[in-house]
Coordinates of C-alpha atoms and ligand atoms in Angstrom, one line a residue:
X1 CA 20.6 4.0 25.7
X2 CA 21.4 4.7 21.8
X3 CA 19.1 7.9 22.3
X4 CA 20.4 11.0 22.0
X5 CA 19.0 14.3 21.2
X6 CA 20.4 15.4 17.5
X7 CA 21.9 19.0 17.9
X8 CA 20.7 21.8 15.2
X9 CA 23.3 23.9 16.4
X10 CA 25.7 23.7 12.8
X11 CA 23.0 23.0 10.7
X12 CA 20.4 25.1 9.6
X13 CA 16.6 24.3 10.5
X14 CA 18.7 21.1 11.8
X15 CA 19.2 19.9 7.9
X16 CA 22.8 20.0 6.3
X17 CA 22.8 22.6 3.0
X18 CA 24.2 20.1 1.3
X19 CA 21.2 17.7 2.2
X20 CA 18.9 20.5 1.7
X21 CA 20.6 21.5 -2.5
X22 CA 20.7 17.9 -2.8
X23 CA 17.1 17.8 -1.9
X24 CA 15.9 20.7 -4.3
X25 CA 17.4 19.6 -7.2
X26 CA 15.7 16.3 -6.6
X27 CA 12.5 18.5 -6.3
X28 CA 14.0 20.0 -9.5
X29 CA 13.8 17.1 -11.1
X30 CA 10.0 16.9 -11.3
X31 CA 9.5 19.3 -14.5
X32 CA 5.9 20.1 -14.0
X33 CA 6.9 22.5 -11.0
X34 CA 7.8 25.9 -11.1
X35 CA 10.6 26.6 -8.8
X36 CA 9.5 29.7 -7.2
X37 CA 10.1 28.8 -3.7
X38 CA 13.4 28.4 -3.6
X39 CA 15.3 31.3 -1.5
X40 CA 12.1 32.0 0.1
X41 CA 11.4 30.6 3.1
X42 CA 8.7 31.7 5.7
X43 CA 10.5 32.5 9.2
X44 CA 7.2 32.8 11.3
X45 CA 4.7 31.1 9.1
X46 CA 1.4 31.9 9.4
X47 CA -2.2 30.5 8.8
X48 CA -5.4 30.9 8.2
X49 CA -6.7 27.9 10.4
X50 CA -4.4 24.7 11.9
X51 CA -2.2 23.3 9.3
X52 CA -2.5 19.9 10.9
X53 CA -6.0 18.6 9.1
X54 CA -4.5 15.7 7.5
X55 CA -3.4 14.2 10.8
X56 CA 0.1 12.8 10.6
X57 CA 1.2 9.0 9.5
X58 CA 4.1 7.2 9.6
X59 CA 5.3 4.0 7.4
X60 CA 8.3 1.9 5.7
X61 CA 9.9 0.2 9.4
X62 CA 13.0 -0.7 9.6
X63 CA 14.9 -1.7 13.0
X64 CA 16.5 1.7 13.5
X65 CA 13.8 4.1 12.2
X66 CA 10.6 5.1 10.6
X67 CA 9.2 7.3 8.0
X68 CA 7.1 10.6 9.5
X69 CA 5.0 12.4 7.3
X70 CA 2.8 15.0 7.5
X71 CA 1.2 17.7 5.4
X72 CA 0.4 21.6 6.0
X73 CA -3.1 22.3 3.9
X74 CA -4.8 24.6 7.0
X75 CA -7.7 25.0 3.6
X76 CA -7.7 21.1 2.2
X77 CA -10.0 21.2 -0.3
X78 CA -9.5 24.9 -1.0
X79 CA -6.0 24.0 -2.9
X80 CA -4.3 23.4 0.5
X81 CA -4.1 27.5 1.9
X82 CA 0.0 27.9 1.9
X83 CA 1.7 30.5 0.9
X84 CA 3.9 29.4 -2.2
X85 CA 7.2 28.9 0.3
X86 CA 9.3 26.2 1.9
X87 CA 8.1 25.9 5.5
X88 CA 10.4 24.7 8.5
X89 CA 8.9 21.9 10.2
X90 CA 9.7 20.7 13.3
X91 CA 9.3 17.1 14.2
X92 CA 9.9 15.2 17.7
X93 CA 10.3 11.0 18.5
X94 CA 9.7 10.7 22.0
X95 CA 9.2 7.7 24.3
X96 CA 5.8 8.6 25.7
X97 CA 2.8 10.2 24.8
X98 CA 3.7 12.9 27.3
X99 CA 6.9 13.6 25.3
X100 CA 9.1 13.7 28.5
X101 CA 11.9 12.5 26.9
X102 CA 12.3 13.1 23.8
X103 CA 14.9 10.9 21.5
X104 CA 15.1 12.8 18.3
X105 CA 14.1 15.5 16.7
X106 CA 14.9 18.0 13.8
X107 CA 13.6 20.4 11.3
X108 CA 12.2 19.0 7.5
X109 CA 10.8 21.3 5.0
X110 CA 7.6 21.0 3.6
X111 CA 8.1 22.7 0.2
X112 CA 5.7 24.1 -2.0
X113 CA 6.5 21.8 -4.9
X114 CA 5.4 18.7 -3.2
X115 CA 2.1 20.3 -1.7
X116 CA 4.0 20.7 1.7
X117 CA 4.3 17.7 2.5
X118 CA 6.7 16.5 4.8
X119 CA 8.5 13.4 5.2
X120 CA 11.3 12.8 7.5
X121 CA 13.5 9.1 7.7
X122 CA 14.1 9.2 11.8
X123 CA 17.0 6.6 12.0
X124 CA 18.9 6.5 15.4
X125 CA 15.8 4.3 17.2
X126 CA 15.8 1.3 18.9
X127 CA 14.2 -2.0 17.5
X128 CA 10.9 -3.5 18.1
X129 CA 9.3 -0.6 20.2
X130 CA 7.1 1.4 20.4
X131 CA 7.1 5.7 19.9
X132 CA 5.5 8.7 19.9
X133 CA 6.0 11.8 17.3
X134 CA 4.6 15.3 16.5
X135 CA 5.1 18.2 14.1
X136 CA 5.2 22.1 15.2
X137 CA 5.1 24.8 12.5
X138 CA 4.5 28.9 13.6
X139 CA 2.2 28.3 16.8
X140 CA 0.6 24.8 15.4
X141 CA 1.1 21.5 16.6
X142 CA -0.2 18.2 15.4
X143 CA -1.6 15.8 16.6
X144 CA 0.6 13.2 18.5
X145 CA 1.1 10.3 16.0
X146 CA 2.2 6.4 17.3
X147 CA 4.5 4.4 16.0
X148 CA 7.0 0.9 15.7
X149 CA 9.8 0.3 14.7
X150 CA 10.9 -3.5 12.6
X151 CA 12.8 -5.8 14.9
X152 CA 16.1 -6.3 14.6
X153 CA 17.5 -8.5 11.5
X154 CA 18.5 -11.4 13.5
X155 CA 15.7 -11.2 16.0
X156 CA 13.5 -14.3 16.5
X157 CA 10.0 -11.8 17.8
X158 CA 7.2 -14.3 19.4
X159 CA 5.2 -12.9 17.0
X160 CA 3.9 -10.0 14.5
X161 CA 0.4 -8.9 14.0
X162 CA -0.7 -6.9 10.8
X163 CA -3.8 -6.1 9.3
X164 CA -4.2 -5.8 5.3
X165 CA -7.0 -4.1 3.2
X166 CA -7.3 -2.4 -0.6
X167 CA -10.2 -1.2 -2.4
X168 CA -11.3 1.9 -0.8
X169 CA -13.7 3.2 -3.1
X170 CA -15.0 6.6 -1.0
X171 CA -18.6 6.5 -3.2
X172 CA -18.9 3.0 -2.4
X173 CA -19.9 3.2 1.2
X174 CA -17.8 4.4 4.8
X175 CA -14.3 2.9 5.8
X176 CA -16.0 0.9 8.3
X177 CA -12.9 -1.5 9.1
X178 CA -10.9 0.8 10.2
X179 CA -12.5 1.8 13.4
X180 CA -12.4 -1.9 14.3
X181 CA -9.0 -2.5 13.2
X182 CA -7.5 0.8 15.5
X183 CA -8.7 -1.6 18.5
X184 CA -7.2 -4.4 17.2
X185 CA -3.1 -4.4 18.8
X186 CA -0.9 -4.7 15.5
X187 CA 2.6 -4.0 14.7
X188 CA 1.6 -2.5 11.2
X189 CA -0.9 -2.2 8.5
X190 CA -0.2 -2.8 5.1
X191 CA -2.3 -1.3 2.2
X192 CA -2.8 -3.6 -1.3
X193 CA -3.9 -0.3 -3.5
X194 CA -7.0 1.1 -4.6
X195 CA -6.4 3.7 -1.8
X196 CA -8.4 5.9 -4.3
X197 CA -10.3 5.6 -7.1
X198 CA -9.6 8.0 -10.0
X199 CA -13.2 8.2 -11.4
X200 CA -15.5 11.9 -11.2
X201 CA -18.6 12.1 -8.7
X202 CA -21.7 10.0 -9.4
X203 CA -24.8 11.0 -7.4
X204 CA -26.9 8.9 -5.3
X205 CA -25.0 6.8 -3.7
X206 CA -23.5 6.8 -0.3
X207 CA -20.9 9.3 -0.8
X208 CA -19.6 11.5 -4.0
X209 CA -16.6 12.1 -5.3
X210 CA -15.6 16.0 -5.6
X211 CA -15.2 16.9 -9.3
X212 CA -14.5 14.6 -12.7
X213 CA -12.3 12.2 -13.3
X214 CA -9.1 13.3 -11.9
X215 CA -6.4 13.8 -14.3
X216 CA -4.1 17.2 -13.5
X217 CA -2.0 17.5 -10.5
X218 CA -4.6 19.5 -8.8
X219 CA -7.3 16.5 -9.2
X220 CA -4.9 14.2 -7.7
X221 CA -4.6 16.1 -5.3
X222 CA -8.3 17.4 -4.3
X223 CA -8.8 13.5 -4.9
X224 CA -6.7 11.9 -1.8
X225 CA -7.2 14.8 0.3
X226 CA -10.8 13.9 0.1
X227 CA -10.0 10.2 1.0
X228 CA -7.2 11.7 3.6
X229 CA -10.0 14.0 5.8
X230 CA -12.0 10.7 6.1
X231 CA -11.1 10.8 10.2
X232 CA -11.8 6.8 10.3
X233 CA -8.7 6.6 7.3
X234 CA -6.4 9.7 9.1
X235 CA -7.1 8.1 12.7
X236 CA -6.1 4.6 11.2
X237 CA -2.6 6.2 9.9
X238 CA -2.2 7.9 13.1
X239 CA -1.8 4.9 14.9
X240 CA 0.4 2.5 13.1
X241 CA 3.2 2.4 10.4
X242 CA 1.7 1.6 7.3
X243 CA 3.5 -0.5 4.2
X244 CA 1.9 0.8 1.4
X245 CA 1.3 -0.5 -2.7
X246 CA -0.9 1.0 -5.1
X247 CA -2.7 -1.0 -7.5
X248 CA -4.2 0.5 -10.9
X249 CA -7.1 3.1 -9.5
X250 CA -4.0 5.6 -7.5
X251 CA -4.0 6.3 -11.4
X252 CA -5.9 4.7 -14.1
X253 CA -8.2 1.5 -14.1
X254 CA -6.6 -1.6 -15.8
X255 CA -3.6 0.0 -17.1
X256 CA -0.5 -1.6 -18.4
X257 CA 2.9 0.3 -17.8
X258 CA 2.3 3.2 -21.2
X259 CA -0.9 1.7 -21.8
X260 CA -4.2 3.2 -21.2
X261 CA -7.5 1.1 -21.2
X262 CA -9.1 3.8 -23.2
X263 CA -8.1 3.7 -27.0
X264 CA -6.7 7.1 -28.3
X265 CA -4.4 8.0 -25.6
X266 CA -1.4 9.0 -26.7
X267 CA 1.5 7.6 -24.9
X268 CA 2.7 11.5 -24.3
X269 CA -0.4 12.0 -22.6
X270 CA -0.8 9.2 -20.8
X271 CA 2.5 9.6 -19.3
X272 CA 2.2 13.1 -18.0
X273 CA -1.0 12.1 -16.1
X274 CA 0.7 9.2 -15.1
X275 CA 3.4 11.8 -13.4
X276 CA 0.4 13.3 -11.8
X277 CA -0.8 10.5 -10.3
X278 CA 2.6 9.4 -8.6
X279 CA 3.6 12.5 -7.6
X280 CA 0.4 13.0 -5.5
X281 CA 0.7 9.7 -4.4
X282 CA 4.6 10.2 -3.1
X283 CA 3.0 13.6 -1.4
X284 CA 0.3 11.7 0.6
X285 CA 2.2 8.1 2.2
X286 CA 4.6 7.9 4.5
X287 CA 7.2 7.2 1.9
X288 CA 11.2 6.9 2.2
X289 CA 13.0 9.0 -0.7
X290 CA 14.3 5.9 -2.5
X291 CA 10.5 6.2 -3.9
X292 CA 11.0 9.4 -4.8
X293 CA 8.9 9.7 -8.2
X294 CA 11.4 10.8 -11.2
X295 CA 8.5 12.1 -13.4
X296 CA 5.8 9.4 -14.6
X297 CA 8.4 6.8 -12.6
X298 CA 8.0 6.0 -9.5
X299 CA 9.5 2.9 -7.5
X300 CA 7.6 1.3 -5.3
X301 CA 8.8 -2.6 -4.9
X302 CA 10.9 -2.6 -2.1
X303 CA 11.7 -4.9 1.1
X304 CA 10.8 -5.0 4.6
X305 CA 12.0 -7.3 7.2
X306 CA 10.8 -8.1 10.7
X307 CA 13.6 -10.2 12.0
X308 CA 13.9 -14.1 11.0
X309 CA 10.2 -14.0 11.4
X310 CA 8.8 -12.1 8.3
X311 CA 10.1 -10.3 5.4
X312 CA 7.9 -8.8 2.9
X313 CA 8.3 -8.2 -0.7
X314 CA 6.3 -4.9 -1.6
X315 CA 5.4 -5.7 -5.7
X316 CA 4.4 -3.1 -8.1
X317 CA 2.6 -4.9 -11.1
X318 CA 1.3 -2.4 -12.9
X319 CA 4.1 0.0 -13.7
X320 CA 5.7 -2.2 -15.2
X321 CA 3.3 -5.1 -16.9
X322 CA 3.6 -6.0 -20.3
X323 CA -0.2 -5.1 -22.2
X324 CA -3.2 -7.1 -20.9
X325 CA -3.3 -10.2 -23.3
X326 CA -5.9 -11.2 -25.6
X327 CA -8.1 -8.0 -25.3
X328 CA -8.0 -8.1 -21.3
X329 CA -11.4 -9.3 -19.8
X330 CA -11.8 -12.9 -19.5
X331 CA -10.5 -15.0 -21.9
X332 CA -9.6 -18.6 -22.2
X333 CA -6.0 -19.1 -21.1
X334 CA -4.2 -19.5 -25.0
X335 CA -2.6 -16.9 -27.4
X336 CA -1.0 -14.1 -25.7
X337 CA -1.4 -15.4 -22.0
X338 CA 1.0 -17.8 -22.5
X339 CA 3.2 -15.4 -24.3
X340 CA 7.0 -16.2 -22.6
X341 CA 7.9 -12.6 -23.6
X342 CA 4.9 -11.3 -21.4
X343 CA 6.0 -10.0 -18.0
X344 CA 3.8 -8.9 -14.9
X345 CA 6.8 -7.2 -13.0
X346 CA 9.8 -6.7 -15.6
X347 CA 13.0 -8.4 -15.6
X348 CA 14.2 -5.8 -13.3
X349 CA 11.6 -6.1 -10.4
X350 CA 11.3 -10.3 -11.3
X351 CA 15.2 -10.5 -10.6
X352 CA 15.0 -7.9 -7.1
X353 CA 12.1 -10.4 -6.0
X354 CA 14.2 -13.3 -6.9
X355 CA 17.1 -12.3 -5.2
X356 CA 15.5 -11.0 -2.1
X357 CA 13.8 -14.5 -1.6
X358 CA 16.7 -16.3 -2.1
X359 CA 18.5 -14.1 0.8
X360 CA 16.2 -13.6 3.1
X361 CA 16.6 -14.8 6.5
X362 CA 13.0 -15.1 7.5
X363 CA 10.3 -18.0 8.2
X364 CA 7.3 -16.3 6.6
X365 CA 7.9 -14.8 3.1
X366 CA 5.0 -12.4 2.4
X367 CA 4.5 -10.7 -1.0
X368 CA 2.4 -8.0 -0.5
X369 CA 0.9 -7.6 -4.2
X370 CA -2.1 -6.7 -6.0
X371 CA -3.7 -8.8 -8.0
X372 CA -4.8 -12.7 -7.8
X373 CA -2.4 -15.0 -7.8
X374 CA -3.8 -18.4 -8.4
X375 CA -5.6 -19.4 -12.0
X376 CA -9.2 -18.4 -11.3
X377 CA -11.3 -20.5 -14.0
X378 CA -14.8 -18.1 -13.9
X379 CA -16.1 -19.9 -16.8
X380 CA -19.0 -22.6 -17.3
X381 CA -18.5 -26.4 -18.4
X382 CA -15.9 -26.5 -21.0
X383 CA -15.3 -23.0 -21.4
X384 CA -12.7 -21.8 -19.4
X385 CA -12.4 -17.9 -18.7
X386 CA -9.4 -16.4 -17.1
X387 CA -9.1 -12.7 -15.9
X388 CA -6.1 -11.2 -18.3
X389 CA -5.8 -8.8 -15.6
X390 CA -4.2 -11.0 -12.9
X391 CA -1.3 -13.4 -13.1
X392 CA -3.1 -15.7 -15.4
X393 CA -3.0 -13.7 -17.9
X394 CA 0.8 -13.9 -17.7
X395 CA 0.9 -17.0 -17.1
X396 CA 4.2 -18.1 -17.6
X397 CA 5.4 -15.6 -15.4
X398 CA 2.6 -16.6 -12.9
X399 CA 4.5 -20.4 -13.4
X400 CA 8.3 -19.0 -13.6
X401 CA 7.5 -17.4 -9.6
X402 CA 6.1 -20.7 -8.8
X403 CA 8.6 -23.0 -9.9
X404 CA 11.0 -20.4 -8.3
X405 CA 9.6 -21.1 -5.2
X406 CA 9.3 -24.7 -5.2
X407 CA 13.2 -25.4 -6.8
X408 CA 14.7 -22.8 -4.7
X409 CA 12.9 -24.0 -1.0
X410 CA 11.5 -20.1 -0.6
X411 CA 10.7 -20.4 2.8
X412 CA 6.7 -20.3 3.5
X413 CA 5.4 -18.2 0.8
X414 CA 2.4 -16.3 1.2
X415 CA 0.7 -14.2 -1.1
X416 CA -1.4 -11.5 0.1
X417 CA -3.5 -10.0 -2.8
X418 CA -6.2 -7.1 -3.3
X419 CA -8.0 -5.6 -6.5
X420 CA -10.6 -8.1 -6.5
X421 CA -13.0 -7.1 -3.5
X422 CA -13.2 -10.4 -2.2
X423 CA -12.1 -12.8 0.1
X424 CA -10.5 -16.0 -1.4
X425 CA -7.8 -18.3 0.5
X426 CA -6.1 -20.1 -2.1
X427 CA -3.6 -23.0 -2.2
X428 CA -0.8 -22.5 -4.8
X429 CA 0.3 -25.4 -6.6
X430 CA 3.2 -25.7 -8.6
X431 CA 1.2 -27.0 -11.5
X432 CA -2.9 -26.3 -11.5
X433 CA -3.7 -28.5 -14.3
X434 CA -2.4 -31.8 -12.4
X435 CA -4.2 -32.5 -9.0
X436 CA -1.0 -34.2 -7.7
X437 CA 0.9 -30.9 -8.6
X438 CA 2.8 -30.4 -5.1
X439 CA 1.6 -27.0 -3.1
X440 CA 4.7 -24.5 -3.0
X441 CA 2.8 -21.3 -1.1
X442 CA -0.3 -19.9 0.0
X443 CA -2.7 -17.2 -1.3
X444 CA -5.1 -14.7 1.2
X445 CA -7.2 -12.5 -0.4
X446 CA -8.5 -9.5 1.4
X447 CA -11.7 -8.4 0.3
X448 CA -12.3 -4.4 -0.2
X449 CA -12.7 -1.7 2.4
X450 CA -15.6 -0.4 0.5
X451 CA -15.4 -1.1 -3.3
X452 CA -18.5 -3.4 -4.7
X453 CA -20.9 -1.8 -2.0
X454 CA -22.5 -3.6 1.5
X455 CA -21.0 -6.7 0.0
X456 CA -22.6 -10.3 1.6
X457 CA -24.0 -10.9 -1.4
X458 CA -24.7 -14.2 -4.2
X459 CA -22.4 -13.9 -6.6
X460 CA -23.6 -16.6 -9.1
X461 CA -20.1 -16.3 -11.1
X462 CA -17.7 -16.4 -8.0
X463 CA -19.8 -19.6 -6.3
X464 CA -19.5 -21.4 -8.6
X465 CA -15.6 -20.6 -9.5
X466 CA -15.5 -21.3 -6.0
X467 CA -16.8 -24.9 -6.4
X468 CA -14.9 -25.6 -9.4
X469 CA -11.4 -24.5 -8.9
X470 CA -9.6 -27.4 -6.5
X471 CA -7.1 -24.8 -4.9
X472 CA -10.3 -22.5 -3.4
X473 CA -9.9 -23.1 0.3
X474 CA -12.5 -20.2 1.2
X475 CA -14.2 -17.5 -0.7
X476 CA -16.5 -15.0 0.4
X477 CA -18.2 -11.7 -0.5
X478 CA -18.3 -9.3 2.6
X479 CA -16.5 -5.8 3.1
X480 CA -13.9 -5.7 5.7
X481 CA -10.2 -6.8 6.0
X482 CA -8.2 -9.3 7.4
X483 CA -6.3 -9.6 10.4
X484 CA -2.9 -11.6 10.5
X485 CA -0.9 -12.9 13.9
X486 CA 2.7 -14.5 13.0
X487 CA 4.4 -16.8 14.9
X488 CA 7.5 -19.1 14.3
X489 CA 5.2 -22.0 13.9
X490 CA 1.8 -20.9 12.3
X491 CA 0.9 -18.2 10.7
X492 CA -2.8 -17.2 11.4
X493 CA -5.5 -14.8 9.2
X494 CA -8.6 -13.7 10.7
X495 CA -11.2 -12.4 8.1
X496 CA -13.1 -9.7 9.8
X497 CA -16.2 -8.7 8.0
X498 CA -18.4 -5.5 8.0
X499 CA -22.2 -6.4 7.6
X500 CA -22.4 -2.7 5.6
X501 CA -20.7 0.0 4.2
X502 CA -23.7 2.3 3.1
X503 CA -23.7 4.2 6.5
X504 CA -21.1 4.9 9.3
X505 CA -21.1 2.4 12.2
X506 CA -20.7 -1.0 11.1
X507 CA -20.6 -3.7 13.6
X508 CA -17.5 -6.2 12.9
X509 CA -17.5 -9.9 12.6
X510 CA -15.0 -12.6 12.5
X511 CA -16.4 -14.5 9.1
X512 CA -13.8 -17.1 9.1
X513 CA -10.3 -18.1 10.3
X514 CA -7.2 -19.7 8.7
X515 CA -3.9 -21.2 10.1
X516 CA -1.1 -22.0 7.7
X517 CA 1.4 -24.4 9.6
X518 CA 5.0 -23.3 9.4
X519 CA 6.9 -25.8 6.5
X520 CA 3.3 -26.8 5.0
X521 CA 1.9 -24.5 2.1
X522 CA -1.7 -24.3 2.1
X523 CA -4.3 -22.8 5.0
X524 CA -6.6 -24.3 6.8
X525 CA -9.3 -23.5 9.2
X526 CA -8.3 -22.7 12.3
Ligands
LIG601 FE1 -10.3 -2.1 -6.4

């Protein structure tokens, strides 16, 4: 066995000094923090109530390890109830639930700077298994977290089961998916964005946001600790690793990379909320440190691989998007949507995606991205509207990914997209605008947790965009998520539906199913 138990003996609070300077003057390097806690650290913390009321989480997999988090607020909503200190926290992997034998363990510091919040990189595990983990601080201990680790690189697993979901809009109804997707047996769950939404409370509907739009650290904060003591949300995270992407709302709706939707912010401005937002956001997911925010930057796009099976490509296009073309909206698809300069990741994220395809190793290559993929026409007759929002709007970027795939043989594309709060399954051709354009990958759209209401409704617009766009395999309007089972040979989506979100308790149903054949872009029903 590659277990062992790591010694703390030399190290203090189990974490080398020169980890722990290196650390703070990482922490340093957020300017908005005062540094008061450093020197002080709380021997025999205390608290007034269990610190434990975010639960705990876990996320980013790889083969040897996992990211744990956790965060100390024993007052949530009361601007967490620490002391202004760094707090030793101790964590434990163990093979059972029991924690009889315990394979790592070690002490991380939730400092004051970062909301205590702790997150720990456990390496030193096995592949492709289960564990279990905890947290103690003073007398406390948390609640006992599960978890999984990737496969190894060269593994060939039988298979991999995820589920994916976005659009969480807390006023917009009750997480009702999640219940049904803690039953469901997956190896991870990956979130598209829209985690939160930024905007103040609005009476009369199901629930209400505490306080205005949110916009200072604090907000942020107050904001996803709202979200976070949902116990349908916390329990979800408790039981799987999650791979995690924002999309616009974790800050601002619509934005562009410096550029605010609303006229009259100055960039200045605009940036130091934008360091807000990312911060908190770093603070509440199970995060490694290479995302460690560097004031209003934050990298998010990264890689994770289960075996020769899967790899996904985590995007991040808004942080770095060139302006929404031609006024955002929908518009016709001419002027600045066809702009070559126009980018929806940056060169630098374009070429990391790039490369990684080109080397990965795996059958199924899943980018796990935001917004819609394939050119949605949403106007009437001769008109043709696009949303400048979503690829088409940077459209030769949109066909620069496409051709990429097609000349380069990416193995089995498939796109999984949010942001839209509906379910489409899309074919992606290499060119839309000829019908004997070959297909080069595949686009599933998960509808919204909660965003857009009980959902299941007649969407005049979308049926008929439906109808008239060739690539539209599927397209529906219910809440819910959707459930994916990989194999070597097929790759299959389950779109699980909940009839409401206006009150706790949803039933779930299977609304439609979708196989996509290993070495043939396009799904169809299963
Ligand atoms: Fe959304």
């Amino acid at each position: 066995m590659a277990h062992h138990r790591k010694s703390s003996q030399p190290r203090q609070y189990g974490i080398a000094r020169r980890d722990f300077l290196s650390y703070i003057a990482a922490v340093s390097a957020i300017p908005t923090i005062a540094l008061r806690a450093e020197g002080q650290v709380a021997q025999r913390p205390r608290f007034n109530g269990n610190p434990f009321t975010f639960g705990v989480a876990s996320g980013d997999p790889e083969p040897n390890g996992v990211v744990l988090w956790t965060r100390l607020a024993p007052q949530p909503l009361q601007g967490g109830g620490m002391p202004n200190e760094a707090v030793p926290t101790r964590w434990e992997v163990a093979d059972d639930e029991a924690f009889a034998n315990v394979v790592q363990s070690g002490v991380a510091w939730a400092m004051p700077q970062l909301g205590h919040s702790v997150h720990v990189e456990v390496d030193g595990l096995e592949p492709h298994r289960w564990y279990f983990y905890r947290f103690h601080v003073g007398d406390e201990t948390s609640p006992v977290g599960r978890t999984r680790t990737a496969p190894a690189d060269d593994a060939m697993p039988d298979r991999l089961k995820f589920a994916f979901t976005s659009c969480q809009h807390f006023e917009s109804g009750y997480f009702n998916g999640y219940p049904h997707m803690q039953q469901e047996d997956l190896d991870l769950v990956v979130h598209l964005g829209d985690y939160i939404y930024e905007y103040g409370g609005v009476d009369k509907r199901p629930r209400k946001h505490i306080g205005g739009e949110v916009k200072s650290l604090d907000d942020y904060r107050i904001r996803y600790s709202q979200y976070r003591l949902d116990e349908t949300l916390q329990e979800t995270h408790r039981l799987f690793p999650w791979l995690v992407t924002w999309d616009d709302h974790e800050f601002d709706n619509n934005y562009a990379n410096l550029v605010s939707e609303e006229e009259g912010i100055s960039p200045e401005a605009f940036l130091a909320r934008r360091m807000n937002a990312y911060q908190t956001y770093y603070e509440f997911m199970p995060l490694r440190r290479r995302s460690f925010p560097q004031g209003p930057h934050m990298r998010l796009y990264r890689g994770c691989q289960y075996g020769r099976l899967a790899n996904f490509h985590v995007l991040d296009t808004r942080q770095y998007r060139t302006d929404q073309p031609n006024g955002d909206h929908q518009k016709p698809m001419i002027g600045k949507a066809l702009d070559p300069q126009a980018t929806m990741l940056g060169a630098k994220q374009e070429h990391w995606l790039m490369s990684s395809l080109l080397s990965s190793p795996s059958t199924w290559n899943v980018l796990a991205q935001q917004v819609m993929m394939a050119p949605l026409n949403r106007g009437e007759g001769e008109y043709r509207r696009y949303s400048m929002d979503q690829w088409p709007g940077y459209e030769i970027s949109r066909r620069r990914l496409l051709r990429f795939f097609h000349e380069r043989n990416v193995p089995n594309p498939v796109v999984l997209t949010g942001d839209i709060h509906l379910n489409w399954v899309n074919d992606l051709q290499l060119d839309f605008q000829d019908p004997k354009s070959p297909l080069v990958g595949t686009e599933l759209v998960g509808t919204a947790m909660t965003s857009g209401g009980n959902g299941g409704n007649h969407i005049p617009e979308f049926e008929r965009a439906a109808a008239q766009n060739d690539f539209v395999r599927w397209y529906n309007s219910n809440r819910g998520y959707v459930s994916c089972e990989l194999t070597p040979k097929t790759w299959t989506s389950h779109f699980r539906v909940t009839p409401y979100v206006d009150k706790p308790g949803a039933p779930i149903l299977t609304k439609a199913s979708f196989v996509i054949e290993e070495g043939q872009p396009g799904a169809k029903p299963a």
